[in-house]
XYZ file of N, CA, C and O in Angstrom:
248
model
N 9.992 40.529 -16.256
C 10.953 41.298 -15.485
C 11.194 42.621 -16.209
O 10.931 42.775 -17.401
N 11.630 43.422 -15.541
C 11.303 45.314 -16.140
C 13.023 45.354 -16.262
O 13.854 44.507 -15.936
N 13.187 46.774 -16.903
C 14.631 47.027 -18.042
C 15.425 46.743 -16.404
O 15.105 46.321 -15.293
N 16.912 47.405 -17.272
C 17.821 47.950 -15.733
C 19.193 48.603 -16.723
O 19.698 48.383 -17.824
N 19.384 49.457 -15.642
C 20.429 50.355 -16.102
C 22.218 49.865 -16.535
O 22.863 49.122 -15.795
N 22.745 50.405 -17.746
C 23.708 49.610 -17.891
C 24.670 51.028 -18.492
O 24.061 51.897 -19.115
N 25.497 51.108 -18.362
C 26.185 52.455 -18.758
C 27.132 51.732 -20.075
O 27.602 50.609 -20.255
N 27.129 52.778 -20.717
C 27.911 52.513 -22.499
C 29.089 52.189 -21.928
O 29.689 51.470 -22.728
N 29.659 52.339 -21.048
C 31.462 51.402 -20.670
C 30.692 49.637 -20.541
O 30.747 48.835 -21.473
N 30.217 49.430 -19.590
C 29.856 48.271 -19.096
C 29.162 47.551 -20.089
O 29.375 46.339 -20.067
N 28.175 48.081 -21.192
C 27.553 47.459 -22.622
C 28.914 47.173 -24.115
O 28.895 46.475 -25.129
N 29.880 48.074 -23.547
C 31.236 47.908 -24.580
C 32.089 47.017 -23.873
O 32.823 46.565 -24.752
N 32.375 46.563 -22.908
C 32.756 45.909 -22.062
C 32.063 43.948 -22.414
O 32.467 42.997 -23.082
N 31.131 44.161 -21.698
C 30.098 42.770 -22.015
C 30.791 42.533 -23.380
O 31.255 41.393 -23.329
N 31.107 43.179 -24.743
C 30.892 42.972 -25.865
C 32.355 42.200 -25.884
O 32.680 41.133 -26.405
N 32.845 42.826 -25.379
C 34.588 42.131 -25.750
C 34.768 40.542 -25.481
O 34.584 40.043 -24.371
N 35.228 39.661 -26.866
C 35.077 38.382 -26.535
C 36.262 38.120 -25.841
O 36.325 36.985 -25.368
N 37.486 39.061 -25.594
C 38.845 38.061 -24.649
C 38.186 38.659 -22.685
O 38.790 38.819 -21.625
N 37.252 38.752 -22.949
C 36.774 38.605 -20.513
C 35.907 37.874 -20.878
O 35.278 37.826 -21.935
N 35.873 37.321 -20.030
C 34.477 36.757 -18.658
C 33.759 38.102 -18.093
O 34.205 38.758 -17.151
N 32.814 38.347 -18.673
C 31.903 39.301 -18.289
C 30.966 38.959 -17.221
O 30.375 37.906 -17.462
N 30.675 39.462 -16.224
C 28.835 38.790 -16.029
C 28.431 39.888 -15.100
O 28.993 40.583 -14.254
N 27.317 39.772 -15.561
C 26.429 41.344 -14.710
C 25.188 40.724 -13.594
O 24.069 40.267 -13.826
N 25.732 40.879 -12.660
C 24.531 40.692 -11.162
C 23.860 41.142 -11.409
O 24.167 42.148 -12.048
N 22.510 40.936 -11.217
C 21.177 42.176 -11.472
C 20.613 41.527 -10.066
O 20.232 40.357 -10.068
N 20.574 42.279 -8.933
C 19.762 42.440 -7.746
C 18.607 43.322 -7.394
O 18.405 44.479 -7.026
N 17.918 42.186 -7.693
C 16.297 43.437 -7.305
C 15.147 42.790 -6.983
O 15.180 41.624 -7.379
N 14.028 43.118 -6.357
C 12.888 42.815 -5.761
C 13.424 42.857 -4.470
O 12.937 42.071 -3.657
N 14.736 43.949 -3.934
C 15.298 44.535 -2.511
C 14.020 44.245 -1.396
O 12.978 44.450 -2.018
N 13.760 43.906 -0.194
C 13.230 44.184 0.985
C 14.250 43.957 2.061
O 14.974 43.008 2.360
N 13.952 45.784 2.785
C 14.823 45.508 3.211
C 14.613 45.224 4.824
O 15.529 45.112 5.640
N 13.540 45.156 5.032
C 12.539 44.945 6.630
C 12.672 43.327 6.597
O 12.861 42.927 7.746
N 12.639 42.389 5.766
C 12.590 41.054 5.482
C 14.311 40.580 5.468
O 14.880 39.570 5.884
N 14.718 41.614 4.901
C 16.307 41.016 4.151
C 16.469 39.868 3.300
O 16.976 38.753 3.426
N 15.810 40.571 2.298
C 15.897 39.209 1.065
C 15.607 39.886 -0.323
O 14.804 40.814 -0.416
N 16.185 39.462 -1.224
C 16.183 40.026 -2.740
C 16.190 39.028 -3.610
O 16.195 37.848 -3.258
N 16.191 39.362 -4.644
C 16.169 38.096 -5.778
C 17.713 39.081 -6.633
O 18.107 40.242 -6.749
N 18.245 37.265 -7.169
C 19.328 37.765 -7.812
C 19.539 37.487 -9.183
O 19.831 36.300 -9.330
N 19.496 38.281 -10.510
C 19.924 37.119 -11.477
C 20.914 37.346 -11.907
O 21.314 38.487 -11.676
N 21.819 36.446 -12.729
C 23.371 36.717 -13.352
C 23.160 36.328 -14.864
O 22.615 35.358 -15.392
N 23.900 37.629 -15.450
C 23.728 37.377 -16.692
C 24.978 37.514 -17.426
O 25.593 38.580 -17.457
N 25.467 36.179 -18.170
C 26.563 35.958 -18.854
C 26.458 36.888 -19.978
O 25.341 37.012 -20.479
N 27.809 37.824 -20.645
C 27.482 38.288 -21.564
C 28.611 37.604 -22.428
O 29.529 36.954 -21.926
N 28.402 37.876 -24.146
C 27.741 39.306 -24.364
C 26.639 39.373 -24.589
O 26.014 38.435 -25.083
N 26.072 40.615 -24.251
C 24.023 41.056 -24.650
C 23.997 40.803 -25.668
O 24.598 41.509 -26.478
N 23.506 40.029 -25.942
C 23.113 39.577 -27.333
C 22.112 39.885 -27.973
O 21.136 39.264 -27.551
N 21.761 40.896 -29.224
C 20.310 40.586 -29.968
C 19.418 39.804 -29.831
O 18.362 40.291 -30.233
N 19.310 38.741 -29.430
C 18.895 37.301 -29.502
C 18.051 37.016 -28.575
O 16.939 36.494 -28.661
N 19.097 37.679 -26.969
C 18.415 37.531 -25.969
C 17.725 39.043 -25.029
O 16.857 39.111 -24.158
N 18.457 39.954 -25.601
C 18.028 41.295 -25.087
C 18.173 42.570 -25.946
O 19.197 42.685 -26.620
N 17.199 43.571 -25.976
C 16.743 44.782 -26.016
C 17.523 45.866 -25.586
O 17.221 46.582 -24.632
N 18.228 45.955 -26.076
C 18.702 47.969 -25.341
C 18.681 49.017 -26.067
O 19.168 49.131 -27.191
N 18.007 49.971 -25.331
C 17.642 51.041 -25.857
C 18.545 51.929 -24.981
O 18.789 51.866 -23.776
N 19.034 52.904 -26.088
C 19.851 54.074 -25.273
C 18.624 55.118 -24.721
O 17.692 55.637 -25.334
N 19.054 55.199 -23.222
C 18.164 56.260 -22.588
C 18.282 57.546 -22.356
O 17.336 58.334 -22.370
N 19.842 57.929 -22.053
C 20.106 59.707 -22.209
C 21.535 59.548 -22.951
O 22.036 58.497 -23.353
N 22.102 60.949 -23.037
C 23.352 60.865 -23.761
C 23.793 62.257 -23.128
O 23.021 62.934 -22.448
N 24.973 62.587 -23.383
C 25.748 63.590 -22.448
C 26.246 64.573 -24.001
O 27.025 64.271 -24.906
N 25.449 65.747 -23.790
C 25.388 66.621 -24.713
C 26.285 67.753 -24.433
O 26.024 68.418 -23.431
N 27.239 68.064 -25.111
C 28.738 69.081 -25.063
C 28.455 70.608 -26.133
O 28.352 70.726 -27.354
N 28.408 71.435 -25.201
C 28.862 72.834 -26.440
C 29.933 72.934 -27.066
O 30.987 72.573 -26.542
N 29.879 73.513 -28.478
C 31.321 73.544 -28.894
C 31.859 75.143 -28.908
O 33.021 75.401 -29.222
C-alpha cells in the first residue's frame, strides 16, 4: 500500500496518549462502481509500525 498525507497537527495529535485517535484512510475510490477500500488506523504512529517522512514545510521571511 503507497504513503498518504497527514498534516503536523493530526501526527501531534495521534501522539497524545489522553484521546482515542484513529485515522480513516479511504482509497482505491471508484467512482462509476461506487466502492472503495477502507483502512483504520489506531494511533499512535508508531516507529514500529510506520515511516514518516516530512514532505514540505512552510517557509517565513523575517
Amino acid at each position: 500500500m503507497d504513503g498518504f498525507y497527514l498534516s503536523s497537527n493530526e501526527l501531534e495529535t495521534s501522539k497524545r496518549t489522553d484521546s482515542e485517535y484513529y485515522i480513516y484512510r479511504v482509497y482505491d475510490l471508484d467512482k462509476e462502481k461506487k466502492t472503495a477500500k477502507l483502512k483504520i488506523y489506531k494511533t499512535p504512529l508508531t516507529d514500529d509500525e510506520f515511516r514518516v517522512v516530512p514532505v514540505s514545510y512552510k517557509v517565513y521571511t523575517k
